[in-house]
Amino acid sequence: MGLIRKALKFLRETKIELKKVNWPNRQQLITYTGVVLMTVAIVGVYFWILDTAFIGIIQLMIQ
């Protein structure tokens, strides 16, 4: 029974903590999502350029 009591206590405490969270409004959510997507796109392009460069260098070394 100790495990069930601990689980229930955890769930009660989690509910209390979630009430304290400062949730973003719709505009903030859209803004933050845009920032994340742009960051992912920029990092993806950066690694694509590096990958292409390394492939070219390795192909030159092999020939």
Coordinates of C-alpha atoms in Angstrom, one line a residue:
M1 CA 0.0 0.0 0.0
G2 CA 2.9 2.3 0.5
L3 CA 3.5 2.5 -3.2
I4 CA -0.1 3.6 -4.0
R5 CA 0.1 6.3 -1.3
K6 CA 3.3 7.6 -2.7
A7 CA 1.9 7.6 -6.2
L8 CA -1.2 9.5 -5.1
K9 CA 0.9 12.0 -3.2
F10 CA 3.0 12.5 -6.3
L11 CA 0.0 13.2 -8.4
R12 CA -1.5 15.7 -5.9
E13 CA 1.8 17.5 -5.7
T14 CA 2.1 17.5 -9.5
K15 CA -1.4 19.1 -9.8
I16 CA -0.4 21.8 -7.3
E17 CA 2.8 22.6 -9.1
L18 CA 1.0 22.7 -12.5
K19 CA -1.3 25.4 -11.1
K20 CA 1.8 27.6 -10.4
V21 CA 3.1 27.4 -14.0
N22 CA 2.9 30.6 -16.0
W23 CA 1.5 29.3 -19.2
P24 CA 2.1 31.3 -22.4
N25 CA -0.8 33.0 -24.1
R26 CA -1.6 32.3 -27.8
Q27 CA 0.6 35.1 -29.2
Q28 CA 3.6 34.0 -27.1
L29 CA 3.1 30.4 -28.1
I30 CA 3.1 31.4 -31.8
T31 CA 6.2 33.6 -31.4
Y32 CA 8.2 31.0 -29.5
T33 CA 7.2 28.3 -32.0
G34 CA 8.4 30.5 -34.8
V35 CA 11.7 31.1 -33.1
V36 CA 12.2 27.3 -32.5
L37 CA 11.3 26.5 -36.1
M38 CA 13.7 29.1 -37.5
T39 CA 16.5 28.0 -35.2
V40 CA 16.0 24.4 -36.3
A41 CA 16.0 25.4 -40.0
I42 CA 19.2 27.5 -39.6
V43 CA 21.0 24.7 -37.8
G44 CA 19.8 22.2 -40.3
V45 CA 21.1 24.3 -43.2
Y46 CA 24.4 24.8 -41.4
F47 CA 24.9 21.1 -41.0
W48 CA 23.8 20.4 -44.6
I49 CA 26.5 22.9 -45.8
L50 CA 29.1 21.3 -43.6
D51 CA 28.1 17.8 -44.7
T52 CA 28.3 18.8 -48.4
A53 CA 31.7 20.4 -47.8
F54 CA 33.1 17.3 -46.1
I55 CA 31.8 15.0 -48.8
G56 CA 33.5 17.2 -51.4
I57 CA 36.8 17.2 -49.5
I58 CA 36.7 13.4 -49.0
Q59 CA 35.9 12.8 -52.6
L60 CA 38.9 15.0 -53.6
M61 CA 41.1 13.1 -51.3
I62 CA 40.0 9.7 -52.6
Q63 CA 40.6 10.6 -56.3

